[in-house]
XYZ file of C-alpha atoms in Angstrom:
663
model
C 84.189 19.248 -127.292
C 85.175 22.129 -129.612
C 86.059 25.575 -128.382
C 86.283 28.826 -130.308
C 89.608 30.548 -130.822
C 89.980 34.176 -129.788
C 88.040 36.488 -132.078
C 89.946 37.894 -135.073
C 93.289 36.640 -133.778
C 95.744 36.122 -136.661
C 96.571 32.420 -137.202
C 100.303 33.154 -136.947
C 99.854 34.298 -133.332
C 97.731 31.347 -132.206
C 98.895 28.375 -130.173
C 96.237 25.750 -130.302
C 92.574 26.722 -130.335
C 92.427 28.737 -127.127
C 95.723 30.590 -126.796
C 96.775 33.810 -128.505
C 100.335 35.058 -128.190
C 101.223 38.736 -128.585
C 105.002 39.061 -129.088
C 106.280 42.405 -127.807
C 109.514 44.316 -127.353
C 109.849 45.188 -123.674
C 110.209 48.841 -122.731
C 108.363 50.140 -125.807
C 105.543 52.657 -125.559
C 104.353 51.705 -129.033
C 103.955 48.057 -128.036
C 102.194 49.145 -124.848
C 99.624 50.874 -127.078
C 99.397 47.698 -129.170
C 98.643 45.641 -126.052
C 95.904 48.064 -125.021
C 94.458 47.998 -128.532
C 94.377 44.183 -128.483
C 92.340 44.207 -125.296
C 89.870 46.531 -126.999
C 89.693 44.638 -130.300
C 89.630 41.062 -128.961
C 87.814 39.196 -126.220
C 89.845 37.276 -123.616
C 89.011 35.614 -120.336
C 92.566 35.108 -118.994
C 95.966 36.785 -119.172
C 99.185 34.772 -119.025
C 101.928 36.969 -117.544
C 105.594 36.107 -118.287
C 106.652 36.664 -114.664
C 107.078 34.290 -111.715
C 104.318 33.937 -109.149
C 106.486 35.539 -106.462
C 106.083 38.902 -108.228
C 102.268 38.843 -108.356
C 101.384 40.675 -105.156
C 103.885 43.579 -105.279
C 103.529 44.077 -109.041
C 99.742 44.242 -108.991
C 99.800 46.505 -105.937
C 102.192 48.811 -107.802
C 100.035 48.742 -110.950
C 97.082 49.973 -108.904
C 99.161 53.001 -107.878
C 100.110 54.003 -111.412
C 100.969 56.552 -112.717
C 103.319 56.661 -109.715
C 106.365 54.648 -110.836
C 108.069 52.084 -108.635
C 110.325 49.054 -108.831
C 109.949 45.501 -107.482
C 113.220 43.886 -106.416
C 114.014 40.251 -105.707
C 117.444 39.765 -104.109
C 119.415 36.599 -104.845
C 119.600 33.784 -102.348
C 122.946 33.801 -100.489
C 125.236 30.881 -101.318
C 128.090 29.710 -99.136
C 131.047 27.575 -100.065
C 133.728 26.719 -97.456
C 132.583 29.591 -95.301
C 132.914 32.187 -98.088
C 130.068 33.829 -99.980
C 129.868 32.820 -103.613
C 127.468 33.352 -106.506
C 126.622 31.135 -109.470
C 128.124 33.818 -111.698
C 131.618 32.697 -110.615
C 131.202 28.938 -110.967
C 133.763 26.880 -112.913
C 131.338 26.806 -115.892
C 132.629 30.251 -116.772
C 136.166 28.907 -117.102
C 137.450 30.812 -114.080
C 139.197 29.548 -110.988
C 138.169 31.232 -107.759
C 140.378 31.244 -104.725
C 138.063 30.226 -101.918
C 140.295 31.934 -99.391
C 140.194 35.334 -101.115
C 136.908 37.020 -100.275
C 137.724 40.078 -102.421
C 137.346 38.027 -105.621
C 133.916 36.661 -104.662
C 131.032 38.295 -106.469
C 127.420 38.855 -105.436
C 124.774 37.697 -107.932
C 122.670 40.510 -109.411
C 119.264 41.419 -108.051
C 116.405 40.895 -110.487
C 113.689 43.529 -110.785
C 110.437 44.337 -112.545
C 110.024 47.989 -113.633
C 106.553 49.343 -112.968
C 106.668 51.412 -116.131
C 103.462 52.677 -117.811
C 105.137 52.145 -121.211
C 106.086 48.540 -120.432
C 103.836 46.207 -122.536
C 103.579 43.532 -119.808
C 102.652 46.160 -117.210
C 100.085 47.571 -119.646
C 98.629 44.068 -120.089
C 98.332 43.596 -116.307
C 96.832 47.061 -115.997
C 94.244 46.367 -118.700
C 93.393 42.907 -117.328
C 92.882 44.298 -113.834
C 90.651 46.998 -115.293
C 88.576 44.332 -117.056
C 88.619 42.099 -113.927
C 90.242 39.258 -115.852
C 92.218 36.564 -114.011
C 96.008 36.816 -114.300
C 98.217 33.749 -114.227
C 101.972 34.199 -113.731
C 103.529 31.453 -115.810
C 107.291 32.059 -115.621
C 109.708 29.821 -113.744
C 111.092 30.849 -110.359
C 114.818 31.242 -110.969
C 117.666 32.208 -108.698
C 119.796 33.883 -109.862
C 118.088 35.264 -112.966
C 119.997 35.430 -116.282
C 118.603 38.004 -118.741
C 118.204 37.224 -122.417
C 118.005 40.074 -124.937
C 119.446 41.134 -128.262
C 119.361 44.016 -130.744
C 115.940 44.430 -132.359
C 114.352 46.820 -134.882
C 112.776 50.092 -133.850
C 109.403 49.251 -132.229
C 107.810 52.271 -133.926
C 107.394 50.061 -137.009
C 104.430 48.364 -135.312
C 102.631 51.716 -135.664
C 102.400 51.087 -139.422
C 102.285 47.285 -139.654
C 100.282 44.688 -137.775
C 101.862 42.767 -134.865
C 101.788 39.505 -136.844
C 103.637 41.095 -139.771
C 106.201 42.595 -137.415
C 106.716 39.219 -135.705
C 106.914 37.385 -139.026
C 109.568 39.801 -140.286
C 111.681 39.138 -137.180
C 111.193 35.373 -137.187
C 114.189 34.482 -139.449
C 116.580 36.465 -137.245
C 115.437 35.114 -133.853
C 118.018 32.593 -132.670
C 117.366 29.746 -130.303
C 118.417 30.538 -126.706
C 121.652 28.795 -125.806
C 121.594 29.151 -122.008
C 119.907 26.401 -120.042
C 117.899 28.690 -117.770
C 116.102 30.422 -120.668
C 115.339 27.027 -122.231
C 113.862 25.781 -118.958
C 111.774 28.945 -118.610
C 110.365 28.480 -122.110
C 109.477 24.836 -121.422
C 107.812 25.807 -118.146
C 105.781 28.618 -119.732
C 104.621 26.264 -122.483
C 103.488 23.677 -119.908
C 101.663 26.367 -117.937
C 99.809 27.461 -121.060
C 98.743 23.869 -121.662
C 97.328 23.676 -118.134
C 95.430 26.925 -118.642
C 93.636 25.423 -121.640
C 91.618 23.209 -119.320
C 90.382 26.227 -117.333
C 89.885 29.017 -119.888
C 88.740 29.295 -123.469
C 90.305 32.589 -124.566
C 93.838 33.082 -123.229
C 96.228 35.894 -124.097
C 99.944 35.473 -123.467
C 102.052 38.650 -123.721
C 105.679 37.583 -124.034
C 108.962 38.749 -125.508
C 109.296 38.460 -129.260
C 112.520 36.508 -128.586
C 110.577 33.824 -126.654
C 107.516 33.588 -128.869
C 108.639 31.023 -131.509
C 110.277 28.765 -128.931
C 107.255 28.796 -126.599
C 105.181 27.788 -129.610
C 107.676 25.030 -130.454
C 107.784 23.735 -126.857
C 103.964 23.761 -126.684
C 103.739 21.774 -129.930
C 106.310 19.222 -128.788
C 104.586 18.725 -125.428
C 101.238 18.262 -127.130
C 102.730 15.823 -129.628
C 104.501 13.855 -126.884
C 101.225 13.521 -124.998
C 99.256 12.391 -128.022
C 101.981 10.139 -129.531
C 104.079 8.778 -126.660
C 105.433 5.877 -128.708
C 106.649 8.030 -131.610
C 108.758 10.154 -129.272
C 110.371 7.853 -126.668
C 112.528 10.690 -125.311
C 109.438 12.591 -124.269
C 108.301 9.890 -121.845
C 111.310 10.498 -119.647
C 111.166 14.247 -119.918
C 110.976 15.999 -116.544
C 109.623 19.533 -116.342
C 111.956 22.086 -114.699
C 111.370 22.802 -111.033
C 111.155 26.146 -109.290
C 114.170 27.460 -107.433
C 113.934 28.651 -103.877
C 113.741 32.442 -104.132
C 113.801 35.344 -101.733
C 110.700 37.464 -101.070
C 110.159 40.469 -103.315
C 109.971 44.052 -102.115
C 108.648 47.223 -103.708
C 110.452 50.577 -103.665
C 109.881 54.080 -104.916
C 112.440 55.470 -107.372
C 114.241 58.776 -107.039
C 112.866 61.206 -109.617
C 116.264 62.036 -111.099
C 117.021 58.373 -111.826
C 113.754 57.469 -113.588
C 115.645 57.405 -116.891
C 117.184 54.093 -115.779
C 113.747 52.614 -115.007
C 111.644 53.629 -118.008
C 111.939 52.198 -121.482
C 110.941 55.548 -123.002
C 112.148 58.976 -121.941
C 110.461 60.047 -118.671
C 109.000 63.106 -120.410
C 107.498 60.952 -123.202
C 106.185 58.506 -120.602
C 104.520 61.432 -118.834
C 102.857 62.459 -122.091
C 101.405 58.943 -122.460
C 99.984 59.086 -118.943
C 98.618 62.597 -119.473
C 96.890 61.485 -122.664
C 95.445 58.499 -120.800
C 94.116 60.717 -118.012
C 92.631 63.275 -120.418
C 91.412 60.689 -122.972
C 93.493 62.280 -125.728
C 94.869 60.643 -128.848
C 98.266 59.074 -128.130
C 99.092 57.023 -131.232
C 101.795 59.442 -132.440
C 103.182 60.586 -129.097
C 106.607 59.082 -129.741
C 107.064 61.590 -132.582
C 104.904 64.495 -131.437
C 106.384 64.146 -127.962
C 109.774 65.258 -129.311
C 108.186 68.497 -130.498
C 106.548 69.039 -127.112
C 109.886 68.322 -125.443
C 111.591 71.085 -127.450
C 108.798 73.570 -126.731
C 108.846 72.813 -123.000
C 112.644 73.178 -123.005
C 112.291 76.569 -124.699
C 110.037 77.764 -121.873
C 112.595 76.692 -119.257
C 115.412 78.199 -121.292
C 113.696 81.586 -121.485
C 112.749 81.449 -117.827
C 116.364 80.977 -116.720
C 118.179 83.302 -119.112
C 115.543 86.022 -119.445
C 116.348 88.750 -121.945
C 119.765 87.301 -122.757
C 118.264 84.107 -124.148
C 118.446 83.843 -127.899
C 115.189 83.731 -129.791
C 114.238 80.121 -130.449
C 112.037 80.701 -133.480
C 109.826 78.115 -135.223
C 112.370 78.118 -138.064
C 115.180 77.086 -135.685
C 112.974 74.400 -134.128
C 112.174 73.129 -137.623
C 115.876 72.913 -138.451
C 116.491 71.114 -135.171
C 113.756 68.543 -135.915
C 115.198 67.998 -139.387
C 118.611 67.412 -137.845
C 117.101 64.943 -135.352
C 115.392 63.066 -138.185
C 118.589 62.846 -140.226
C 120.637 61.613 -137.259
C 117.986 58.976 -136.508
C 118.080 57.736 -140.095
C 121.879 57.573 -139.996
C 121.597 55.363 -136.908
C 118.913 53.280 -138.685
C 116.168 54.260 -136.277
C 112.654 55.560 -136.802
C 112.490 57.406 -133.494
C 115.284 59.417 -131.848
C 116.952 58.541 -128.586
C 118.098 61.075 -125.993
C 121.671 61.352 -127.280
C 120.357 62.146 -130.775
C 117.998 64.851 -129.498
C 120.623 66.487 -127.295
C 123.280 66.356 -130.022
C 120.986 68.030 -132.551
C 119.880 70.775 -130.148
C 123.476 71.414 -129.150
C 124.547 71.864 -132.756
C 121.593 74.081 -133.714
C 120.760 75.979 -130.515
C 123.852 75.734 -128.323
C 124.916 74.154 -125.047
C 122.532 76.112 -122.862
C 119.438 74.985 -124.732
C 120.734 71.406 -125.028
C 121.222 71.321 -121.260
C 117.584 72.311 -120.727
C 116.476 69.652 -123.221
C 118.397 66.971 -121.308
C 116.916 68.111 -117.994
C 113.362 68.345 -119.354
C 113.590 64.905 -120.984
C 114.347 63.431 -117.538
C 111.223 64.937 -115.940
C 108.151 62.787 -115.331
C 104.881 64.635 -114.798
C 103.446 62.127 -112.331
C 106.532 61.376 -110.239
C 104.783 62.744 -107.131
C 101.239 61.955 -108.261
C 98.939 61.575 -105.247
C 101.867 60.653 -103.012
C 100.023 62.065 -100.018
C 97.160 59.604 -100.610
C 99.381 56.550 -101.137
C 101.396 54.522 -98.689
C 104.961 55.838 -98.396
C 107.632 53.605 -99.879
C 111.371 53.484 -99.213
C 113.221 55.147 -102.077
C 116.067 53.766 -104.149
C 118.371 55.486 -106.602
C 119.019 53.780 -109.931
C 122.054 53.890 -112.175
C 123.399 51.924 -115.125
C 122.423 48.357 -114.112
C 122.890 49.371 -110.479
C 120.733 50.375 -107.560
C 121.490 52.119 -104.290
C 119.196 50.781 -101.579
C 117.803 52.933 -98.742
C 120.473 51.576 -96.376
C 123.225 52.823 -98.727
C 124.176 49.432 -100.169
C 124.757 49.290 -103.936
C 123.651 46.159 -105.790
C 123.826 45.008 -109.404
C 120.501 44.792 -111.283
C 119.071 42.691 -114.114
C 115.594 43.256 -115.516
C 112.970 40.529 -115.662
C 111.546 42.370 -118.696
C 114.709 43.247 -120.627
C 114.422 45.442 -123.684
C 117.052 45.841 -126.402
C 120.586 46.370 -125.078
C 121.367 50.021 -124.399
C 124.558 51.663 -125.589
C 125.609 54.410 -123.199
C 127.281 57.414 -124.790
C 128.633 60.700 -123.467
C 128.164 64.211 -124.783
C 130.075 67.233 -123.551
C 127.884 69.983 -122.105
C 128.896 72.771 -119.764
C 126.881 71.923 -116.690
C 125.277 74.380 -114.309
C 127.164 74.812 -110.983
C 125.346 73.834 -107.795
C 124.762 76.100 -104.825
C 127.644 74.688 -102.799
C 130.138 75.430 -105.578
C 128.762 78.929 -106.100
C 129.030 79.789 -102.406
C 132.597 78.489 -102.285
C 133.612 80.548 -105.319
C 132.062 83.680 -103.841
C 133.963 83.177 -100.592
C 137.286 82.864 -102.443
C 136.733 85.858 -104.725
C 139.456 88.552 -104.509
C 137.824 91.969 -105.150
C 141.209 93.605 -105.866
C 142.113 91.405 -108.850
C 139.861 91.481 -111.918
C 140.413 91.247 -115.662
C 138.519 90.468 -118.851
C 138.391 87.320 -120.975
C 140.532 87.906 -124.133
C 138.405 85.901 -126.639
C 135.364 87.985 -125.693
C 137.401 91.194 -126.006
C 138.435 90.184 -129.503
C 134.884 89.326 -130.547
C 133.337 92.549 -129.350
C 136.146 94.640 -130.861
C 135.544 92.962 -134.205
C 131.856 93.698 -133.802
C 132.644 97.351 -133.035
C 134.596 97.505 -136.307
C 131.595 96.128 -138.182
C 129.318 98.731 -136.620
C 131.765 101.454 -137.664
C 131.757 100.128 -141.238
C 127.962 99.989 -141.301
C 127.732 103.538 -139.954
C 130.163 104.840 -142.599
C 128.060 103.238 -145.312
C 124.963 104.932 -143.914
C 126.728 108.289 -143.842
C 127.782 107.801 -147.466
C 124.231 106.907 -148.484
C 122.960 110.131 -146.944
C 125.343 112.145 -149.154
C 124.713 110.113 -152.290
C 123.266 111.795 -155.403
C 122.394 110.740 -158.937
C 123.306 112.197 -162.296
C 122.955 111.367 -165.964
C 125.409 108.885 -167.416
C 128.091 110.524 -169.546
C 131.440 108.758 -169.639
C 131.555 106.693 -166.396
C 129.123 104.648 -164.342
C 130.680 106.236 -161.206
C 129.447 104.211 -158.163
C 126.956 102.131 -160.134
C 123.749 102.522 -162.124
C 120.837 103.910 -160.125
C 118.008 101.662 -161.265
C 115.367 103.622 -159.412
C 116.150 106.985 -161.038
C 116.718 105.333 -164.413
C 113.207 103.860 -164.344
C 111.771 107.085 -163.001
C 113.172 109.009 -166.024
C 112.623 106.259 -168.546
C 110.723 108.630 -170.786
C 113.983 110.601 -171.254
C 115.789 107.515 -172.598
C 118.705 108.321 -170.244
C 120.685 106.204 -167.765
C 121.287 107.640 -164.304
C 124.305 106.701 -162.210
C 124.986 106.986 -158.481
C 127.656 109.270 -157.061
C 128.722 108.688 -153.450
C 131.229 111.323 -152.285
C 133.779 110.275 -149.654
C 132.636 110.871 -146.105
C 134.342 113.596 -144.195
C 135.924 113.025 -140.824
C 136.221 109.687 -139.071
C 134.253 107.666 -136.549
C 135.918 107.139 -133.186
C 132.909 106.637 -130.887
C 130.294 103.887 -130.904
C 127.405 103.501 -128.467
C 125.622 100.130 -128.284
C 122.213 99.951 -126.610
C 121.302 96.293 -126.133
C 118.456 96.908 -123.693
C 116.601 100.189 -123.954
C 114.912 101.538 -121.925
C 117.163 99.985 -119.287
C 116.059 99.436 -115.697
C 118.855 100.737 -113.382
C 117.966 98.050 -110.835
C 118.861 95.303 -113.321
C 122.227 96.847 -114.209
C 124.006 97.833 -110.997
C 127.502 97.206 -112.367
C 128.737 100.410 -114.055
C 132.385 100.942 -114.797
C 134.977 102.183 -117.282
C 137.702 99.886 -118.583
C 140.863 101.043 -120.316
C 142.629 99.257 -123.173
C 145.355 96.683 -122.470
C 146.885 97.203 -125.929
C 146.488 99.368 -129.022
C 143.859 97.118 -130.650
C 141.360 97.551 -127.810
C 138.974 100.425 -127.166
C 138.317 102.466 -124.098
C 135.135 100.875 -122.823
C 132.425 102.280 -120.552
C 129.349 100.137 -119.904
C 126.539 99.178 -117.566
C 125.781 95.494 -116.946
C 124.307 93.017 -114.493
C 126.234 92.169 -111.330
C 128.774 89.495 -112.298
C 129.213 88.413 -108.662
C 125.619 87.175 -108.603
C 126.307 84.596 -111.316
C 129.567 82.739 -110.921
C 130.055 80.079 -113.585
C 133.415 78.776 -112.409
C 136.172 79.298 -109.836
C 137.132 82.942 -110.258
C 134.779 83.454 -113.232
C 131.774 85.772 -113.036
C 129.192 86.453 -115.723
C 127.596 89.813 -116.461
C 125.228 90.893 -119.226
C 125.747 94.141 -121.086
C 122.841 96.560 -121.059
C 124.741 99.242 -122.974
C 128.341 100.117 -123.831
C 130.453 102.997 -125.167
C 133.555 102.322 -127.285
C 136.226 104.947 -127.983
C 138.766 103.895 -130.623
C 141.644 104.660 -130.855
C 141.806 104.251 -127.063
C 142.146 107.363 -124.966
C 142.343 108.178 -121.286
C 139.067 109.603 -119.967
C 137.546 110.069 -116.512
C 135.168 107.386 -115.302
C 131.955 108.400 -117.045
C 129.799 107.175 -114.134
C 131.342 109.589 -111.602
C 132.315 112.433 -113.964
C 130.474 115.571 -112.732
C 130.398 116.947 -116.294
C 127.770 114.325 -117.137
C 125.531 114.735 -114.126
C 122.846 116.407 -116.246
C 122.072 113.026 -117.885
C 119.028 111.372 -116.305
C 119.223 107.783 -117.581
C 121.953 105.235 -118.158
C 121.564 105.533 -121.940
C 121.761 109.338 -121.872
C 124.938 109.219 -119.786
C 126.657 106.957 -122.327
C 125.554 109.165 -125.241
C 126.661 112.294 -123.387
C 130.075 110.725 -122.657
C 130.424 109.772 -126.325
C 129.599 113.332 -127.402
C 132.015 114.786 -124.828
C 135.025 112.610 -125.653
C 134.544 111.976 -129.383
C 136.814 113.897 -131.751
C 134.647 113.278 -134.791
C 131.304 114.864 -135.620
C 129.378 111.606 -136.084
C 128.719 109.002 -133.429
C 127.599 105.474 -134.332
C 124.547 104.402 -132.347
C 123.511 100.729 -132.367
C 119.993 100.288 -130.988
C 116.739 98.538 -131.732
C 114.858 101.778 -132.453
C 116.038 105.064 -134.034
C 117.130 107.751 -131.548
C 114.270 109.850 -130.198
C 114.103 113.595 -129.989
C 115.656 113.615 -126.498
C 118.785 111.817 -127.660
C 118.961 113.979 -130.762
C 118.825 117.164 -128.668
C 121.523 115.737 -126.388
C 123.830 115.167 -129.368
C 123.008 118.554 -130.845
C 123.977 120.178 -127.555
C 127.539 118.966 -128.196
C 127.284 119.652 -131.955
C 127.327 115.980 -132.785
C 125.137 113.803 -134.976
C 123.942 110.292 -134.140
C 124.187 107.771 -136.982
C 121.683 105.035 -136.238
C 122.624 101.431 -137.031
C 119.631 99.082 -136.536
C 120.267 96.259 -134.073
C 118.127 93.991 -136.266
C 120.750 94.207 -139.031
C 122.825 91.709 -137.017
C 121.842 88.165 -136.106
C 120.140 87.645 -132.775
C 122.514 84.796 -131.942
C 125.551 87.016 -132.450
C 124.105 89.835 -130.351
C 123.268 87.491 -127.469
C 126.789 86.111 -127.487
C 128.292 89.611 -127.447
C 126.167 90.695 -124.502
C 127.890 88.167 -122.260
C 130.924 89.554 -120.429
C 132.964 87.265 -118.194
C 135.053 88.787 -115.421
C 138.078 86.781 -114.310
C 139.564 86.985 -110.842
C 143.118 87.479 -112.048
C 145.064 86.801 -115.233
C 145.927 83.275 -114.079
C 142.242 82.327 -114.462
C 142.562 82.798 -118.224
C 144.419 79.483 -118.465
C 141.319 77.416 -117.559
C 138.400 79.812 -118.145
C 137.392 78.095 -121.408
C 136.520 74.920 -119.453
C 133.756 76.706 -117.521
C 132.415 79.388 -119.863
C 129.159 78.296 -121.490
C 127.875 79.766 -124.732
C 124.215 80.677 -125.161
């Protein structure tokens, strides 16, 4: 009797007339989409799952509760030798001698697990088959302990642009035969199970690892040949199929939200985007790339929410540069899609530590971590780590995945982390209110900035006094193109004459936030110079004791500041009765500058030109405000200068750089 092969299945991915094999890379969202697309484009009546039968019940129960993630664990069977616990991992086959009397050297075998990950191709296949009410047959061998088999593979995003058979064919020359006996036995067992399924179903789909695919096909062919030609292959007559090991029962657990990165093959945020697109029936073919853009935008929202008006402006141009950097780093690492370390490194270099920290935190968030938890049965929760798991009873066990993806290389990146509440409370308790000083690198930066504002103000003063005249014997301060073109009919060249400015600037007022809310800036003080290169400084800022970033390190944000250089001794401008007529914080700083300045001009750095009220205030003291636009300086530089760190004593300066974070 003849049976039809699965519709439109490529010949390369067929085994016999009834079986189609879809080789996948585990832990890939792109291959999960490919599995779903195969169920839509082809007709099947059975799914062969590359998992042991002992995982059927908990895995399918967990799939029904998706998008809530979970994990199915199968502990190893205890082994005893001369009264001491021993695992197969420390047998003499490894070339090691174990002292049976020394229990400290005995090692527990790892616990195998199946990740219930929406972006796991095998889980997607089970999910789709259950939705289509197709029978599922678990064809893998029961093994105890389980030995994983994986290797480095190309970026799975390539399957977005090529067909699965072309992707598998390209990998075929580099797929080596498994050398460990357990993997060989599993392949033989899965091939025999597929042969048994042929007698029950006509259209079978087997979703397996791309590393197993050619050898399952080879084992299936050899078994079929041995059955049809027993005389030609005498070794096959004595062949005995591998038997199942005695295994422990499986158990399902919930996973702590913060450790979902160690469960998912994709970033938790990207996995959440896939599930959101599934729920809203949106297009999700390009989510691996577009999801990076959404990740940066979501991180920008969190970044602005935390830092408020002191956050730097993350413009579309900066995001574009960041995406270009991410692309270039990915190409350097020979990848088509970026990993987390690439994304965080690029954002750190372009947008700073603070933004990179928010990107790392947002990437670890999964939208549906608590999805319908009130309607589902509660599960005991475990915490995952790097190939480790902390069980609800506090025990830590080693883990190996039953669906292993490519090996992961763990890297570190240095970011100034955010202190927790316990640390902040401890630092507040130990704060000495009678010992405070500034952070010298910040003093140097803002003094250099004050010099630049002075130079810009002098140039503006000179431009106000500039005039033009006809060229005679010297070009003076340069040719005035505008007046030359205006008098072109005279056939004369006009030159610019800028007379030297009279007097000198010794006062600078910087308004970073105007109009300023007094409730946001309760810290108002006057600081005097420690040496001749510093200015006398009066300012209003946020309360530094409300934001401690390290032991003895507080952070305040300038709202406005007055600089007097060369430094001079003045009364505290915030309690000086001579300035009580000023109504706002800005007016008090301007009035103090007018009162203590020896020059006629005062440099004023602000976003908008001074209004009539400020002009009248300066005129009252016979002074003139020279406006320097705040927009003439980069937003990044201004945001850095607004940060003022207060140290609880000069000894804190020795380690302050380890805790101070830049915007």
